[in-house]
Short mmCIF file of N, CA, C and O in Angstrom, two decimals:
data_model
loop_
_atom_site.label_atom_id
_atom_site.label_comp_id
_atom_site.label_asym_id
_atom_site.label_seq_id
_atom_site.Cartn_x
_atom_site.Cartn_y
_atom_site.Cartn_z
N MET A 9 -30.93 -55.09 82.52
CA MET A 9 -31.76 -53.91 82.50
C MET A 9 -30.87 -52.66 82.46
O MET A 9 -31.18 -51.73 81.72
N LYS A 10 -29.78 -52.66 83.26
CA LYS A 10 -28.89 -51.49 83.27
C LYS A 10 -28.27 -51.28 81.89
O LYS A 10 -28.17 -50.17 81.41
N TYR A 11 -27.83 -52.34 81.28
CA TYR A 11 -27.13 -52.23 80.00
C TYR A 11 -28.08 -51.82 78.87
O TYR A 11 -27.66 -51.12 77.95
N SER A 12 -29.32 -52.20 78.96
CA SER A 12 -30.24 -51.85 77.87
C SER A 12 -30.54 -50.34 77.88
O SER A 12 -30.68 -49.74 76.82
N ILE A 13 -30.59 -49.72 79.07
CA ILE A 13 -30.83 -48.28 79.14
C ILE A 13 -29.61 -47.53 78.61
O ILE A 13 -29.74 -46.59 77.82
N ILE A 14 -28.42 -47.95 78.99
CA ILE A 14 -27.19 -47.30 78.52
C ILE A 14 -27.04 -47.46 77.02
O ILE A 14 -26.71 -46.53 76.30
N PHE A 15 -27.31 -48.69 76.51
CA PHE A 15 -27.21 -48.97 75.08
C PHE A 15 -28.20 -48.11 74.29
O PHE A 15 -27.86 -47.55 73.25
N SER A 16 -29.42 -47.95 74.80
CA SER A 16 -30.44 -47.13 74.12
C SER A 16 -30.01 -45.66 74.09
O SER A 16 -30.20 -44.97 73.08
N ALA A 17 -29.43 -45.17 75.19
CA ALA A 17 -29.00 -43.77 75.23
C ALA A 17 -27.89 -43.51 74.23
O ALA A 17 -27.88 -42.49 73.54
N VAL A 18 -26.93 -44.44 74.11
CA VAL A 18 -25.83 -44.27 73.15
C VAL A 18 -26.35 -44.35 71.72
O VAL A 18 -25.95 -43.57 70.85
N LEU A 19 -27.30 -45.24 71.47
CA LEU A 19 -27.87 -45.39 70.13
C LEU A 19 -28.64 -44.14 69.70
O LEU A 19 -28.50 -43.68 68.57
N VAL A 20 -29.41 -43.55 70.63
CA VAL A 20 -30.16 -42.32 70.31
C VAL A 20 -29.19 -41.17 70.05
O VAL A 20 -29.38 -40.38 69.12
N THR A 21 -28.12 -41.07 70.83
CA THR A 21 -27.14 -40.00 70.64
C THR A 21 -26.47 -40.10 69.27
O THR A 21 -26.30 -39.10 68.57
N LEU A 22 -26.09 -41.30 68.87
CA LEU A 22 -25.47 -41.49 67.56
C LEU A 22 -26.46 -41.21 66.43
O LEU A 22 -26.09 -40.66 65.39
N GLY A 23 -27.70 -41.58 66.63
CA GLY A 23 -28.72 -41.35 65.60
C GLY A 23 -28.99 -39.87 65.39
O GLY A 23 -29.16 -39.41 64.26
N ILE A 24 -29.01 -39.12 66.46
CA ILE A 24 -29.26 -37.68 66.33
C ILE A 24 -28.06 -36.98 65.71
O ILE A 24 -28.22 -36.08 64.88
N SER A 25 -26.86 -37.37 66.06
CA SER A 25 -25.66 -36.70 65.53
C SER A 25 -25.44 -37.02 64.05
O SER A 25 -24.72 -36.31 63.36
N ALA A 26 -26.08 -38.04 63.51
CA ALA A 26 -25.89 -38.41 62.11
C ALA A 26 -26.81 -37.63 61.18
O ALA A 26 -26.72 -37.78 59.97
N CYS A 27 -27.69 -36.80 61.71
CA CYS A 27 -28.62 -36.03 60.88
C CYS A 27 -27.88 -35.00 60.05
O CYS A 27 -26.80 -34.54 60.41
N ASP A 28 -28.49 -34.60 58.91
CA ASP A 28 -27.92 -33.57 58.05
C ASP A 28 -27.98 -32.22 58.76
O ASP A 28 -29.01 -31.84 59.31
N LYS A 29 -26.87 -31.52 58.69
CA LYS A 29 -26.82 -30.18 59.25
C LYS A 29 -26.80 -29.21 58.07
O LYS A 29 -26.05 -29.41 57.14
N PRO A 30 -27.60 -28.15 58.09
CA PRO A 30 -27.61 -27.21 56.96
C PRO A 30 -26.29 -26.43 56.92
O PRO A 30 -25.73 -26.09 57.94
N THR A 31 -25.82 -26.17 55.69
CA THR A 31 -24.58 -25.41 55.54
C THR A 31 -24.91 -23.92 55.58
O THR A 31 -25.94 -23.48 55.06
N VAL A 32 -24.02 -23.15 56.16
CA VAL A 32 -24.20 -21.71 56.28
C VAL A 32 -23.66 -21.06 55.02
O VAL A 32 -22.52 -21.29 54.63
N VAL A 33 -24.50 -20.24 54.37
CA VAL A 33 -24.10 -19.56 53.14
C VAL A 33 -23.83 -18.11 53.48
O VAL A 33 -24.71 -17.42 54.01
N ALA A 34 -22.62 -17.63 53.19
CA ALA A 34 -22.27 -16.24 53.47
C ALA A 34 -22.86 -15.36 52.38
O ALA A 34 -22.80 -15.71 51.20
N PRO A 35 -23.46 -14.19 52.74
CA PRO A 35 -24.03 -13.31 51.71
C PRO A 35 -22.91 -12.68 50.87
O PRO A 35 -21.82 -12.40 51.35
N SER A 36 -23.21 -12.45 49.59
CA SER A 36 -22.20 -11.86 48.72
C SER A 36 -22.22 -10.33 48.86
O SER A 36 -23.26 -9.74 49.12
N VAL A 37 -21.07 -9.70 48.66
CA VAL A 37 -20.93 -8.26 48.80
C VAL A 37 -21.14 -7.62 47.44
O VAL A 37 -20.52 -8.02 46.45
N VAL A 38 -22.02 -6.62 47.35
CA VAL A 38 -22.30 -5.93 46.09
C VAL A 38 -21.70 -4.53 46.18
O VAL A 38 -21.98 -3.79 47.12
N THR A 39 -20.87 -4.16 45.22
CA THR A 39 -20.24 -2.84 45.19
C THR A 39 -21.09 -1.93 44.33
O THR A 39 -21.43 -2.26 43.19
N VAL A 40 -21.43 -0.75 44.87
CA VAL A 40 -22.25 0.22 44.13
C VAL A 40 -21.33 1.28 43.57
O VAL A 40 -20.55 1.90 44.32
N PRO A 41 -21.39 1.56 42.27
CA PRO A 41 -20.51 2.57 41.68
C PRO A 41 -20.94 3.98 42.08
O PRO A 41 -22.12 4.26 42.20
N VAL A 42 -19.95 4.87 42.27
CA VAL A 42 -20.20 6.27 42.63
C VAL A 42 -20.19 7.07 41.33
O VAL A 42 -19.32 6.88 40.49
N PRO A 43 -21.10 8.03 41.13
CA PRO A 43 -21.18 8.73 39.86
C PRO A 43 -20.00 9.63 39.53
O PRO A 43 -19.83 10.02 38.38
N GLY A 44 -19.17 10.02 40.43
CA GLY A 44 -18.03 10.87 40.11
C GLY A 44 -17.33 11.28 41.39
O GLY A 44 -17.77 10.94 42.48
N PRO A 45 -16.25 12.03 41.27
CA PRO A 45 -15.55 12.45 42.48
C PRO A 45 -16.40 13.46 43.26
O PRO A 45 -17.15 14.24 42.69
N ALA A 46 -16.26 13.41 44.56
CA ALA A 46 -17.04 14.30 45.42
C ALA A 46 -16.43 15.69 45.41
O ALA A 46 -15.22 15.85 45.33
N GLY A 47 -17.28 16.74 45.50
CA GLY A 47 -16.80 18.12 45.51
C GLY A 47 -16.32 18.52 46.89
O GLY A 47 -16.38 17.74 47.85
N PRO A 48 -15.84 19.75 47.03
CA PRO A 48 -15.36 20.20 48.34
C PRO A 48 -16.53 20.30 49.34
O PRO A 48 -17.67 20.54 48.95
N THR A 49 -16.19 20.15 50.59
CA THR A 49 -17.20 20.20 51.65
C THR A 49 -17.64 21.63 51.87
O THR A 49 -16.81 22.55 51.86
N GLY A 50 -18.92 21.86 52.08
CA GLY A 50 -19.43 23.22 52.29
C GLY A 50 -19.07 23.74 53.67
O GLY A 50 -18.69 23.00 54.58
N ALA A 51 -19.23 25.05 53.86
CA ALA A 51 -18.92 25.70 55.14
C ALA A 51 -19.97 25.31 56.18
O ALA A 51 -21.13 25.07 55.86
N THR A 52 -19.53 25.31 57.44
CA THR A 52 -20.44 24.98 58.53
C THR A 52 -21.32 26.17 58.83
O THR A 52 -20.86 27.31 58.83
N GLY A 53 -22.59 25.96 59.08
CA GLY A 53 -23.52 27.04 59.36
C GLY A 53 -23.26 27.65 60.74
O GLY A 53 -22.67 27.04 61.62
N ALA A 54 -23.73 28.89 60.93
CA ALA A 54 -23.54 29.60 62.20
C ALA A 54 -24.49 29.04 63.25
O ALA A 54 -25.55 28.51 62.93
N SER A 55 -24.10 29.19 64.52
CA SER A 55 -24.95 28.72 65.62
C SER A 55 -26.11 29.68 65.79
O SER A 55 -25.98 30.89 65.61
N GLY A 56 -27.25 29.16 66.20
CA GLY A 56 -28.42 30.00 66.43
C GLY A 56 -28.29 30.77 67.73
O GLY A 56 -27.51 30.43 68.61
N SER A 57 -29.08 31.85 67.86
CA SER A 57 -29.02 32.67 69.08
C SER A 57 -29.74 31.95 70.23
O SER A 57 -30.63 31.13 70.00
N THR A 58 -29.35 32.31 71.45
CA THR A 58 -29.95 31.70 72.64
C THR A 58 -31.31 32.32 72.89
O THR A 58 -31.48 33.53 72.76
N GLY A 59 -32.28 31.53 73.29
CA GLY A 59 -33.63 32.03 73.55
C GLY A 59 -33.68 32.86 74.83
O GLY A 59 -32.83 32.75 75.70
N SER A 60 -34.69 33.73 74.93
CA SER A 60 -34.82 34.59 76.11
C SER A 60 -35.43 33.81 77.27
O SER A 60 -36.09 32.80 77.08
N THR A 61 -35.19 34.31 78.48
CA THR A 61 -35.69 33.66 79.69
C THR A 61 -37.17 33.99 79.84
O THR A 61 -37.59 35.13 79.61
N GLY A 62 -37.95 33.05 80.27
CA GLY A 62 -39.38 33.26 80.44
C GLY A 62 -39.70 34.15 81.64
O GLY A 62 -38.88 34.35 82.54
N ALA A 63 -40.90 34.71 81.68
CA ALA A 63 -41.32 35.61 82.76
C ALA A 63 -41.56 34.82 84.05
O ALA A 63 -41.93 33.65 84.01
N THR A 64 -41.34 35.49 85.18
CA THR A 64 -41.56 34.86 86.48
C THR A 64 -43.05 34.92 86.81
O THR A 64 -43.71 35.92 86.55
N GLY A 65 -43.58 33.89 87.40
CA GLY A 65 -45.00 33.85 87.73
C GLY A 65 -45.35 34.75 88.91
O GLY A 65 -44.49 35.14 89.70
N ASP A 66 -46.64 35.14 89.01
CA ASP A 66 -47.11 36.00 90.11
C ASP A 66 -47.11 35.23 91.42
O ASP A 66 -47.32 34.03 91.44
N ALA A 67 -46.90 35.99 92.53
CA ALA A 67 -46.98 35.37 93.86
C ALA A 67 -48.45 35.20 94.22
O ALA A 67 -49.29 36.03 93.88
N GLY A 68 -48.79 34.18 94.91
CA GLY A 68 -50.18 33.93 95.31
C GLY A 68 -50.64 34.90 96.39
O GLY A 68 -49.85 35.51 97.10
N ALA A 69 -51.96 35.08 96.53
CA ALA A 69 -52.52 35.98 97.53
C ALA A 69 -52.39 35.38 98.92
O ALA A 69 -52.39 34.17 99.09
N THR A 70 -52.26 36.27 99.92
CA THR A 70 -52.16 35.82 101.31
C THR A 70 -53.53 35.39 101.79
O THR A 70 -54.53 36.05 101.50
N GLY A 71 -53.61 34.33 102.55
CA GLY A 71 -54.90 33.84 103.06
C GLY A 71 -55.45 34.75 104.15
O GLY A 71 -54.73 35.49 104.81
N ALA A 72 -56.77 34.71 104.36
CA ALA A 72 -57.44 35.53 105.36
C ALA A 72 -57.17 34.96 106.76
O ALA A 72 -56.96 33.76 106.92
N ALA A 73 -57.20 35.85 107.78
CA ALA A 73 -56.98 35.41 109.16
C ALA A 73 -58.21 34.64 109.64
O ALA A 73 -59.33 34.95 109.27
N GLY A 74 -58.01 33.67 110.48
CA GLY A 74 -59.12 32.87 111.00
C GLY A 74 -59.90 33.62 112.08
O GLY A 74 -59.44 34.59 112.67
N ASN A 75 -61.13 33.16 112.38
CA ASN A 75 -61.98 33.78 113.40
C ASN A 75 -61.47 33.44 114.79
O ASN A 75 -60.91 32.38 115.02
N THR A 76 -61.74 34.38 115.76
CA THR A 76 -61.36 34.14 117.14
C THR A 76 -62.38 33.21 117.78
O THR A 76 -63.58 33.34 117.54
N GLY A 77 -61.93 32.29 118.60
CA GLY A 77 -62.84 31.33 119.24
C GLY A 77 -63.69 31.98 120.34
O GLY A 77 -63.35 33.04 120.86
N SER A 78 -64.80 31.35 120.69
CA SER A 78 -65.71 31.87 121.72
C SER A 78 -65.09 31.69 123.10
O SER A 78 -64.32 30.77 123.34
N THR A 79 -65.47 32.60 124.04
CA THR A 79 -65.00 32.51 125.42
C THR A 79 -65.83 31.45 126.14
O THR A 79 -67.05 31.39 125.96
N GLY A 80 -65.20 30.65 126.98
CA GLY A 80 -65.93 29.60 127.71
C GLY A 80 -66.82 30.20 128.80
O GLY A 80 -66.60 31.30 129.29
N SER A 81 -67.84 29.45 129.23
CA SER A 81 -68.75 29.95 130.27
C SER A 81 -68.10 29.82 131.65
O SER A 81 -67.24 28.97 131.86
N THR A 82 -68.53 30.68 132.57
CA THR A 82 -67.99 30.69 133.93
C THR A 82 -68.58 29.52 134.71
O THR A 82 -69.76 29.22 134.58
N GLY A 83 -67.78 28.89 135.56
CA GLY A 83 -68.25 27.74 136.35
C GLY A 83 -69.20 28.15 137.48
O GLY A 83 -69.24 29.30 137.90
N SER A 84 -69.96 27.20 137.99
CA SER A 84 -70.91 27.47 139.09
C SER A 84 -70.16 27.63 140.40
O SER A 84 -69.08 27.07 140.59
N THR A 85 -70.77 28.36 141.33
CA THR A 85 -70.20 28.52 142.66
C THR A 85 -70.53 27.28 143.46
O THR A 85 -71.65 26.76 143.39
N GLY A 86 -69.58 26.80 144.28
CA GLY A 86 -69.80 25.60 145.08
C GLY A 86 -70.79 25.84 146.22
O GLY A 86 -71.05 26.98 146.62
N ALA A 87 -71.33 24.76 146.79
CA ALA A 87 -72.29 24.87 147.89
C ALA A 87 -71.58 25.32 149.16
O ALA A 87 -70.42 24.98 149.40
N ALA A 88 -72.28 26.07 150.00
CA ALA A 88 -71.70 26.56 151.25
C ALA A 88 -71.68 25.44 152.28
O ALA A 88 -72.58 24.60 152.33
N GLY A 89 -70.65 25.40 153.12
CA GLY A 89 -70.55 24.36 154.15
C GLY A 89 -71.47 24.64 155.34
O GLY A 89 -71.98 25.74 155.51
N GLU A 90 -71.68 23.63 156.18
CA GLU A 90 -72.52 23.79 157.39
C GLU A 90 -71.74 24.57 158.44
O GLU A 90 -70.53 24.40 158.56
N PRO A 91 -72.44 25.33 159.24
CA PRO A 91 -71.74 26.03 160.32
C PRO A 91 -71.27 25.02 161.37
O PRO A 91 -71.88 23.96 161.55
N GLY A 92 -70.16 25.33 162.06
CA GLY A 92 -69.63 24.41 163.07
C GLY A 92 -70.56 24.26 164.27
O GLY A 92 -71.35 25.13 164.60
N LYS A 93 -70.50 23.09 164.94
CA LYS A 93 -71.36 22.82 166.10
C LYS A 93 -70.54 22.93 167.37
O LYS A 93 -69.37 22.57 167.39
N THR A 94 -71.15 23.40 168.41
CA THR A 94 -70.45 23.48 169.70
C THR A 94 -70.79 22.25 170.51
O THR A 94 -71.84 21.64 170.35
N GLY A 95 -69.88 21.88 171.42
CA GLY A 95 -70.12 20.69 172.24
C GLY A 95 -69.25 20.71 173.47
O GLY A 95 -68.63 21.70 173.81
N ASP A 96 -69.19 19.60 174.20
CA ASP A 96 -68.39 19.49 175.42
C ASP A 96 -66.95 19.21 175.08
O ASP A 96 -66.64 18.54 174.10
N THR A 97 -66.03 19.72 175.94
CA THR A 97 -64.62 19.46 175.76
C THR A 97 -64.26 18.25 176.60
O THR A 97 -64.57 18.18 177.78
N VAL A 98 -63.58 17.26 176.02
CA VAL A 98 -63.19 16.04 176.73
C VAL A 98 -61.68 16.05 176.84
O VAL A 98 -60.97 16.18 175.84
N VAL A 99 -61.13 15.89 178.09
CA VAL A 99 -59.71 15.85 178.31
C VAL A 99 -59.36 14.44 178.73
O VAL A 99 -59.93 13.90 179.68
N VAL A 100 -58.41 13.81 178.06
CA VAL A 100 -57.99 12.44 178.38
C VAL A 100 -56.64 12.53 179.07
O VAL A 100 -55.69 13.05 178.52
N ILE A 101 -56.55 11.97 180.28
CA ILE A 101 -55.31 11.96 181.04
C ILE A 101 -54.80 10.54 181.03
O ILE A 101 -55.48 9.61 181.45
N PRO A 102 -53.55 10.33 180.60
CA PRO A 102 -53.02 8.97 180.58
C PRO A 102 -52.73 8.48 182.00
O PRO A 102 -52.43 9.27 182.90
N PRO A 103 -52.83 7.19 182.26
CA PRO A 103 -52.58 6.66 183.62
C PRO A 103 -51.11 6.82 184.01
O PRO A 103 -50.23 6.84 183.14
N ALA A 104 -50.84 6.92 185.25
CA ALA A 104 -49.44 7.07 185.75
C ALA A 104 -48.72 5.75 185.58
O ALA A 104 -49.29 4.68 185.72
N GLN A 105 -47.40 5.84 185.34
CA GLN A 105 -46.61 4.63 185.16
C GLN A 105 -46.23 4.04 186.51
O GLN A 105 -45.97 4.78 187.48
N PRO A 106 -46.26 2.74 186.64
CA PRO A 106 -45.89 2.13 187.94
C PRO A 106 -44.42 2.38 188.28
O PRO A 106 -43.58 2.49 187.38
N ALA A 107 -44.08 2.45 189.53
CA ALA A 107 -42.71 2.68 190.01
C ALA A 107 -41.87 1.44 189.81
O ALA A 107 -42.33 0.33 190.07
N ARG A 108 -40.60 1.61 189.60
CA ARG A 108 -39.73 0.46 189.40
C ARG A 108 -38.90 0.21 190.54
O ARG A 108 -38.32 0.67 191.31
#
């Protein structure tokens, strides 16, 4: 099996290389006759003048000032506290420390 694949590959390669290859034909060169000797070269023309600079555009208008914002409303007054209450005065005396 190994040899049959190798043999087939070699046979196909030889068969393809035996095909006719087209020959390359080089194009022939055709010489065109000139009607006579050339005359002297003419003078070079003068350079054209430089164009003028264009006008500068107008500056845009300044925008209008914005409106002033509204003033905020004043806050409410807080509720009044209760008046203080009177009562009895309590005095706490700590106990005496025992003698050592």
